[in-house]
CSV table of C-alpha atoms in Angstrom, one decimal:
chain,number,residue,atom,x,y,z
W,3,UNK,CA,117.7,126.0,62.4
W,4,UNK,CA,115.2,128.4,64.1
W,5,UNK,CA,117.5,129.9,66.9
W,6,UNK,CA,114.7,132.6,67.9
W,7,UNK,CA,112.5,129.5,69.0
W,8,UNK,CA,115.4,127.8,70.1
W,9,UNK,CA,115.8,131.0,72.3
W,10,UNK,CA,112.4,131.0,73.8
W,11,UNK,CA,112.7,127.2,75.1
W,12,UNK,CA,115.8,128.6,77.4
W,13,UNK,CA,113.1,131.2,78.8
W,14,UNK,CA,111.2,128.5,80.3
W,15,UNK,CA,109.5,128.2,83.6
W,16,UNK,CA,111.3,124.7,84.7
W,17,UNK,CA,110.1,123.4,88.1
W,18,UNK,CA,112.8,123.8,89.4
W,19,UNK,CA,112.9,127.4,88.9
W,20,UNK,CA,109.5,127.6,90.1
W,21,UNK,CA,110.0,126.3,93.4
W,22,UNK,CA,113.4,128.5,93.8
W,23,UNK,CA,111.1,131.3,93.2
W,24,UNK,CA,108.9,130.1,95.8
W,25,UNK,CA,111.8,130.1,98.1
W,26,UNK,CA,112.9,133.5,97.8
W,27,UNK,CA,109.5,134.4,99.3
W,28,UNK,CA,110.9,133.0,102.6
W,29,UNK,CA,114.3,134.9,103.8
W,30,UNK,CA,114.8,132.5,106.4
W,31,UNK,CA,114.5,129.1,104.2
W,32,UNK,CA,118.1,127.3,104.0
W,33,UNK,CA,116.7,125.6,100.6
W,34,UNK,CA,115.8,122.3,102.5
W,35,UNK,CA,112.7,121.6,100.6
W,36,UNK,CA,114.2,123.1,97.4
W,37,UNK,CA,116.4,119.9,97.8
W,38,UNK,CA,114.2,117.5,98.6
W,39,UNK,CA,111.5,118.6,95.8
W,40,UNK,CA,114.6,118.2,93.0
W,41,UNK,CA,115.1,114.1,94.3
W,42,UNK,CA,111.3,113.7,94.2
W,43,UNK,CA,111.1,115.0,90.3
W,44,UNK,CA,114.5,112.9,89.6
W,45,UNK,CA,112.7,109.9,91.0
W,46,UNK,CA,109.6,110.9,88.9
W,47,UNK,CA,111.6,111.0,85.8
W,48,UNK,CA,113.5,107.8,85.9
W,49,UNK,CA,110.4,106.3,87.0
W,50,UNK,CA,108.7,107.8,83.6
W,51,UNK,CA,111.9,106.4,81.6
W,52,UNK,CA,111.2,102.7,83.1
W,53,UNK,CA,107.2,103.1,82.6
W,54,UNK,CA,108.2,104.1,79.1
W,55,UNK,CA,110.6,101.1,78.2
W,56,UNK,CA,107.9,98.8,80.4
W,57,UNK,CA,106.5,96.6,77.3
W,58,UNK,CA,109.7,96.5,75.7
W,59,UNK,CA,111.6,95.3,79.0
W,60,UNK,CA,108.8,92.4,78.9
W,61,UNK,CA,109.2,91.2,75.2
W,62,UNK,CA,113.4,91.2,76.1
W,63,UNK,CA,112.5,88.8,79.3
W,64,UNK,CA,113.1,91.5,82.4
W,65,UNK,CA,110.4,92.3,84.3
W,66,UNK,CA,110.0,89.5,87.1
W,67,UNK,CA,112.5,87.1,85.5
W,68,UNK,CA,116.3,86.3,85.8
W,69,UNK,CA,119.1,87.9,83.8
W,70,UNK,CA,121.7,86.6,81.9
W,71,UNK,CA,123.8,87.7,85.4
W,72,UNK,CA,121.5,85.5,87.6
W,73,UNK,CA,120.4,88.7,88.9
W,74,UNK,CA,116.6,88.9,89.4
W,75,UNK,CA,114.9,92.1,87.4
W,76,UNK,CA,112.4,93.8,89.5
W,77,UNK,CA,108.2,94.4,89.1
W,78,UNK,CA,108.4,98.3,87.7
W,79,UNK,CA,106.1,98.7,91.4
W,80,UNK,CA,108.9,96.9,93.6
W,81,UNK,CA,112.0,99.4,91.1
W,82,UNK,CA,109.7,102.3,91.5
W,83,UNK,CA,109.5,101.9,94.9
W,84,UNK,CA,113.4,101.4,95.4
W,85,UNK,CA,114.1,104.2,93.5
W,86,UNK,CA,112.0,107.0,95.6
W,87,UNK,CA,113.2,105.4,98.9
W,88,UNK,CA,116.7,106.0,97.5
W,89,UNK,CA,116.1,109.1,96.5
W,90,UNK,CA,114.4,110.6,99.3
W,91,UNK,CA,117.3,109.0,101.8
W,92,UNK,CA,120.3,110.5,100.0
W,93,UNK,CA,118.7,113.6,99.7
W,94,UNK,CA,119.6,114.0,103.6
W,95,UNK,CA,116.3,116.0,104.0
W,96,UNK,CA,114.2,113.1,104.9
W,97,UNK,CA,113.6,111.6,108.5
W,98,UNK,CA,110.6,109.0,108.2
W,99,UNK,CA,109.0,107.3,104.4
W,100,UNK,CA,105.8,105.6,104.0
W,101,UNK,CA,105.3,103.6,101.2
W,102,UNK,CA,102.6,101.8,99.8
W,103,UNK,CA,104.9,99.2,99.0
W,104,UNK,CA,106.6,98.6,102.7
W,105,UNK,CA,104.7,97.2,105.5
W,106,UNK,CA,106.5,99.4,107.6
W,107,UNK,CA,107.6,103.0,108.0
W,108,UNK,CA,111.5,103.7,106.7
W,109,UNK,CA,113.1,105.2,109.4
W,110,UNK,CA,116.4,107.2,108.1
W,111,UNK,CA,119.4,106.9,109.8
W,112,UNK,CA,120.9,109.5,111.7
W,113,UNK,CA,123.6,111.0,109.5
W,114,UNK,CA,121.5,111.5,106.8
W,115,UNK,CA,118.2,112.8,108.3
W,116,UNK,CA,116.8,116.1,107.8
W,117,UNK,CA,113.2,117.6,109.0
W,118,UNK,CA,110.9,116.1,106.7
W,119,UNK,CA,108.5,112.8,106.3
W,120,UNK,CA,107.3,111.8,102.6
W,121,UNK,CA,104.6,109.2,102.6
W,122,UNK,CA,103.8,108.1,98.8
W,123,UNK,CA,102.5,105.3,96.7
W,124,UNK,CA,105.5,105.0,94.3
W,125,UNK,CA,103.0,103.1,91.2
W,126,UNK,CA,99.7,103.9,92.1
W,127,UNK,CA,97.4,101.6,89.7
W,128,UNK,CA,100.6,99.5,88.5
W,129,UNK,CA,97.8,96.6,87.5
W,130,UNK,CA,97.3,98.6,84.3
W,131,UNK,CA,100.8,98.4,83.1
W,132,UNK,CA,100.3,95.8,80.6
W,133,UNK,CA,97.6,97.8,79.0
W,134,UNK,CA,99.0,101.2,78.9
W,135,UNK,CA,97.0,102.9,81.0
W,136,UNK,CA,98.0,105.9,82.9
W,137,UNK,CA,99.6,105.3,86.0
W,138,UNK,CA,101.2,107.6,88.8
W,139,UNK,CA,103.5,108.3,91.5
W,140,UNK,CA,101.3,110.1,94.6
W,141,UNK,CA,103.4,112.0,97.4
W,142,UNK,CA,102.9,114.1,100.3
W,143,UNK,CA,105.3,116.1,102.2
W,144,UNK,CA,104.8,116.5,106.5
W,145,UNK,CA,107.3,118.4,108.6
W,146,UNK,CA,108.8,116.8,111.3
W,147,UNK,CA,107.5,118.7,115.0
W,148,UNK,CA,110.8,117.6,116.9
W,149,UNK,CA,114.6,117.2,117.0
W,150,UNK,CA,114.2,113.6,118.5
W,151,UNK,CA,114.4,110.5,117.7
W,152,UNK,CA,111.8,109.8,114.9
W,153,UNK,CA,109.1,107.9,114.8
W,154,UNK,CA,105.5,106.2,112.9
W,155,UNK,CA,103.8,108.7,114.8
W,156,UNK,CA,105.8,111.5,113.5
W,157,UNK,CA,103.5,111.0,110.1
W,158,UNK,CA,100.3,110.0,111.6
W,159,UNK,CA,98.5,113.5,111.3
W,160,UNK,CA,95.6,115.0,109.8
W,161,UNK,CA,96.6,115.7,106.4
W,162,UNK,CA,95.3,119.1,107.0
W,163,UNK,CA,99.4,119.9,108.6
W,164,UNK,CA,101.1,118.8,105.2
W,165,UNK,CA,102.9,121.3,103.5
W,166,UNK,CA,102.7,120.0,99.9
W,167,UNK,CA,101.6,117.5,97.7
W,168,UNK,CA,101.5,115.9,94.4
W,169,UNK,CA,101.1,113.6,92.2
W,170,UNK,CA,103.5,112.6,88.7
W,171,UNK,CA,101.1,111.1,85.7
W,172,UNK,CA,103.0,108.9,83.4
W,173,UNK,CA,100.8,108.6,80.6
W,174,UNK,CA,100.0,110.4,76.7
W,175,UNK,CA,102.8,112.8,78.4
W,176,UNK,CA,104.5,113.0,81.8
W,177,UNK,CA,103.0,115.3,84.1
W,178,UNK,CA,104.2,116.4,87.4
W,179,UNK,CA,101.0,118.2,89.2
W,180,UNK,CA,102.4,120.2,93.1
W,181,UNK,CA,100.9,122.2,95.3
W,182,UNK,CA,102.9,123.4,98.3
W,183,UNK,CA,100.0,125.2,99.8
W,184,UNK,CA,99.6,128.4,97.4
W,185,UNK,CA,97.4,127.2,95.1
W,186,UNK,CA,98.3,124.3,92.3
W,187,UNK,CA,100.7,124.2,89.0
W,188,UNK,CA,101.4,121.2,86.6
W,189,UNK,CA,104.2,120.6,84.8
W,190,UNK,CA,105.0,118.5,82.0
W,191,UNK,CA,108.2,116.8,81.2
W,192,UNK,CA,109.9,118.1,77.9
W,193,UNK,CA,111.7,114.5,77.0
W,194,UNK,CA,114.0,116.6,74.5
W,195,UNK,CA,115.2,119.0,77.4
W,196,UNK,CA,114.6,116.3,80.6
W,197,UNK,CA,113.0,119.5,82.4
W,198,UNK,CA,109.5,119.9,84.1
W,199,UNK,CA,108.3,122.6,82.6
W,200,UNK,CA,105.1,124.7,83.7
W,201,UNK,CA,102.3,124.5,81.5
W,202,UNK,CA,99.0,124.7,83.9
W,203,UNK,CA,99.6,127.9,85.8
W,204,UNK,CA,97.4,127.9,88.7
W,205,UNK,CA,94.6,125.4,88.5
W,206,UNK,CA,90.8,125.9,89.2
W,207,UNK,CA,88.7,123.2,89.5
W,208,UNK,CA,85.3,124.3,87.9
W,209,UNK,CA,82.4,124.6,90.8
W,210,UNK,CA,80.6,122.0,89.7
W,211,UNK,CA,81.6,119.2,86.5
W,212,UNK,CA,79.0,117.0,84.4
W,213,UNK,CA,81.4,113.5,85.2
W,214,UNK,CA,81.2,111.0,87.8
W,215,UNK,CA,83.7,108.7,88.1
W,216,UNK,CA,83.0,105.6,90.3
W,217,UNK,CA,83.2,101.7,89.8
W,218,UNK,CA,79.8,100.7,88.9
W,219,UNK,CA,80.9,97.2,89.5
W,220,UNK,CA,80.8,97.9,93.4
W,221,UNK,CA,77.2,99.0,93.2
W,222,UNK,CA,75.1,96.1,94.7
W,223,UNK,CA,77.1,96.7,98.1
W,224,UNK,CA,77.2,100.5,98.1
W,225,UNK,CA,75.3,102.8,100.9
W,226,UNK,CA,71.9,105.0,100.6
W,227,UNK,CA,73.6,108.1,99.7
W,228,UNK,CA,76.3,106.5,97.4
W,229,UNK,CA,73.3,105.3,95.6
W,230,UNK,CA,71.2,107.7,95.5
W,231,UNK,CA,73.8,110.4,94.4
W,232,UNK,CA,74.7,108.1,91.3
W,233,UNK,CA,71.3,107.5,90.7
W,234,UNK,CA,70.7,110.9,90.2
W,235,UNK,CA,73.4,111.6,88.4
W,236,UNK,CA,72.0,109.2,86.0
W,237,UNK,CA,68.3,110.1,86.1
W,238,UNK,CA,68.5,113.9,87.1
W,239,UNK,CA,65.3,114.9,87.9
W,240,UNK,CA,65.0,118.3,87.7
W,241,UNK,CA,65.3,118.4,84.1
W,242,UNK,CA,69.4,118.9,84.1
W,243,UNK,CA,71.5,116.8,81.7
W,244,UNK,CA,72.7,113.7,83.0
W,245,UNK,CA,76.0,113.3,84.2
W,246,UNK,CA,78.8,111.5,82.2
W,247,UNK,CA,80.7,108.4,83.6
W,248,UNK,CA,84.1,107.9,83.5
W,249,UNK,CA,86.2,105.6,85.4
W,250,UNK,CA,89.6,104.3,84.6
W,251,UNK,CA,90.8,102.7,87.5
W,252,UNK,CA,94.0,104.3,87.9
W,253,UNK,CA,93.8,107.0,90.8
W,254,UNK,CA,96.1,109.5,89.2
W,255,UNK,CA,94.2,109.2,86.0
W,256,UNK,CA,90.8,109.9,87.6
W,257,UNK,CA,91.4,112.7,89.9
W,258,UNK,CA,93.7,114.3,87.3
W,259,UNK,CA,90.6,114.2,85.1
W,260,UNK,CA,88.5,115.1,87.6
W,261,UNK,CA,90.7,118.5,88.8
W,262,UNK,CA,91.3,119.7,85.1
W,263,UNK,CA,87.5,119.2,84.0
W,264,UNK,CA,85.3,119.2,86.9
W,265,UNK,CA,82.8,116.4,88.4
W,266,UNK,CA,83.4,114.2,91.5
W,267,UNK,CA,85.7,111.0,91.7
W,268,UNK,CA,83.9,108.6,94.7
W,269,UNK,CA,85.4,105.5,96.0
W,270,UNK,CA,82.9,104.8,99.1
W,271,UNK,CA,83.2,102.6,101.4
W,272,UNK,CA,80.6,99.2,100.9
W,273,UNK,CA,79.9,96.0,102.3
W,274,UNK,CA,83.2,94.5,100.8
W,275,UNK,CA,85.3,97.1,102.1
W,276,UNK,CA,83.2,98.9,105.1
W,277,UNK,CA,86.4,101.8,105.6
W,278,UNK,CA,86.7,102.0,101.9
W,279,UNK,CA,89.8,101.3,99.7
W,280,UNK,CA,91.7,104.1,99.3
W,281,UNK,CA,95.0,104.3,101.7
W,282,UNK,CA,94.5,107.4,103.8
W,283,UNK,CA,98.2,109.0,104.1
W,284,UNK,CA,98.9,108.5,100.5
W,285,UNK,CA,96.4,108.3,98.5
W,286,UNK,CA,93.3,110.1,100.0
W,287,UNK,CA,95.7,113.3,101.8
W,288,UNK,CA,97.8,114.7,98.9
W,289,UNK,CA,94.9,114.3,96.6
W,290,UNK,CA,92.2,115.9,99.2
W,291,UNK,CA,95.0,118.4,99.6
W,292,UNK,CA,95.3,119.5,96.2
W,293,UNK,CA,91.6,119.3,95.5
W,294,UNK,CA,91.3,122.1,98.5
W,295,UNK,CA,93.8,123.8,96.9
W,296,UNK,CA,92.8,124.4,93.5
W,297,UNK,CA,89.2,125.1,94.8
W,298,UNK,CA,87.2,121.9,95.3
W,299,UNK,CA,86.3,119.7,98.4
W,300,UNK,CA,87.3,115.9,99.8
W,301,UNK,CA,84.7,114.6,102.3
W,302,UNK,CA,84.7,111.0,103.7
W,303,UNK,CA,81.4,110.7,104.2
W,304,UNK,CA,81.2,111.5,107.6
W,305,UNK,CA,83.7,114.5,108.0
W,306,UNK,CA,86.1,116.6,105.9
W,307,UNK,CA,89.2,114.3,104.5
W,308,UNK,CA,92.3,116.2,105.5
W,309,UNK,CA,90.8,116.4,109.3
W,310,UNK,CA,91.2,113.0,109.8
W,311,UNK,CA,93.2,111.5,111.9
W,312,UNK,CA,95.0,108.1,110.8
W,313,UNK,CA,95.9,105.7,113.9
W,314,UNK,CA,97.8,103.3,111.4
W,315,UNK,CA,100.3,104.3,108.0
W,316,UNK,CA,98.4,101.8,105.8
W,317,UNK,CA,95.1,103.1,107.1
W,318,UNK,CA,91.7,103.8,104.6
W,319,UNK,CA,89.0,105.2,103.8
W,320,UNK,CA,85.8,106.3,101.4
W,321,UNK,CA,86.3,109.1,99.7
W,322,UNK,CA,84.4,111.8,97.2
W,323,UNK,CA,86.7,114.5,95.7
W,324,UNK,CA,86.1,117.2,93.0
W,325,UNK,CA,84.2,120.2,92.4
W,326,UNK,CA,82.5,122.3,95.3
W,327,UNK,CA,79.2,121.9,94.1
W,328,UNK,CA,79.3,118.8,93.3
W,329,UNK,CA,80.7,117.4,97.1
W,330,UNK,CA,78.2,119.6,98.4
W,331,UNK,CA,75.4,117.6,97.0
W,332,UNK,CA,77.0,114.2,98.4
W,333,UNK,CA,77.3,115.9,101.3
W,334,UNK,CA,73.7,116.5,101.9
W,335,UNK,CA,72.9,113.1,100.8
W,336,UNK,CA,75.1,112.0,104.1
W,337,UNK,CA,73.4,114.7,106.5
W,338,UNK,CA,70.1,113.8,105.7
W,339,UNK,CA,70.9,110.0,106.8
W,340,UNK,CA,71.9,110.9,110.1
């Protein structure tokens, strides 16, 4: 047995520690957010573990079905979803939720509220379960403005006020990627330990990527300067290489893609869906806000992302995320159209 190694794994950078570290910088923090982050990853993991068992629950006759108790076994969305709203109640930090799941905004009850809102998709691109695809759990974190009575309103802001988000990739391995407004880390769960550990320091998108990732399918009712920018990322014409596609479906998937290697991730709005797809307060915030934050840029096509201003919690909109450079040139494409 190779204590020395054995050793090392103790001297680990665990998420945990990380964000007690990130603490200390703040005398006057009573370790609120410290609590709430620790339920978020212990949702993220047992939402891993059921991912993980999700093809073998099928073949034994769980997902969807009845047990041999009469008791009904859930969709892994509808038990992903029950396990974050748990988990973010009892962690007594939390005063409003917005789920993609729930029509309506949770409201916690008085004795165990605290001052923050979560909004999150619990299984963002669940549709690819059954195929192993990557899948994800996409949060973002709002303080609440008031000691009253809470509210919906209380979490429709411009996503530039968030203090953190993040997003938790269950896929080859499970990866937990935060950014609480100082830049962005990625952790990846060590199954053998059950620990988060840091293993992308500080991530940089590059300024500008050689992929697009867009669905093609959508392109007979896309706008001028959807199609021109894909067009010339296909048929480049001052003599660059041509840009490589790659589109999985699965949100997470893409823009973690997207924010390790570089490129642009687009879902525009078209004549099918004229405000776009993608849910503003959970989807297209935390993942604008990370893309800031490690060094890119999220533009809806008419203004910056995170300065929007959502009237309703299952609100959307188009959206074109990734590397500077990259945005820049979609961004042109939109000016000169006005």
């Amino acid at each position: 047995m190779d204590h020395e190694a054995d050793a090392y794994r103790t001297d680990l950078m665990t998420i945990t520690r990380f964000v007690l570290n990130e603490q200390s910088k703040y005398p006057e923090s009573r370790g609120d957010f410290t609590i709430l982050l620790s339920n978020i990853v212990l949702g993220c993991k047992f939402v891993c573990s059921a991912v993980n068992k999700a093809g073998l629950a099928k073949l034994i006759g769980l997902a969807g079905e009845t047990n041999i108790q009469g008791e009904e076994q859930k969709k892994l969305d509808v038990l992903s979803n029950d396990v974050f709203v748990k988990a973010l109640v009892s962690s007594g930090r939390t005063s409003v939720l917005v789920s993609e799941e729930d029509e309506e905004a949770t409201l916690v009850e008085s004795s165990k509220r605290g001052k923050y809102c979560v909004v999150f998709d619990p299984l963002d691109g669940s549709s690819n379960i059954d195929c192993g695809v990557s899948i994800g759990t996409i949060f973002g974190i709002y303080t609440m403005s008031h000691n009253d009575e809470p509210t919906t309103e209380d979490v429709l802001k411009p996503g530039n006020e968030m203090v953190a988000a993040g997003y938790c990739m269950y896929g080859s391995s499970c990866m937990l990627v935060l950014s609480t407004g100082t830049g962005v880390n990625g952790f990846t769960l060590d199954p053998s330990l059950g620990e988060f550990i840091l293993t992308h320091p500080d991530i940089k998108i590059p300024k500008k990527g050689n992929i697009y990732s867009v669905n093609e399918g959508n392109a007979q009712n896309w706008d001028g300067p959807t199609t021109k920018y894909v067009e010339k990322c296909k048929f480049p014409k001052d003599g660059s290489p041509a840009k490589s596609l790659r589109y999985v479906g699965s949100m997470v998937a893409d823009v973690h893609r997207t924010l390790l290697y570089g490129g642009i991730f687009l879902y525009p709005a078209d004549k099918k869906s004229p405000n776009g797809k993608l849910r503003v307060l959970y989807e297209v915030f935390p993942m604008s806000f990370l893309m800031e934050q490690a060094g890119g840029q999220a533009f809806t096509g008419k203004k910056r992302a995170l300065d929007l201003v959502p009237e309703k919690i299952h609100e959307r909109s188009p959206i074109f995320l990734g590397s500077y450079e990259d945005v820049e040139e979609i961004k042109a494409l939109y000016a000169a159209e006005e």
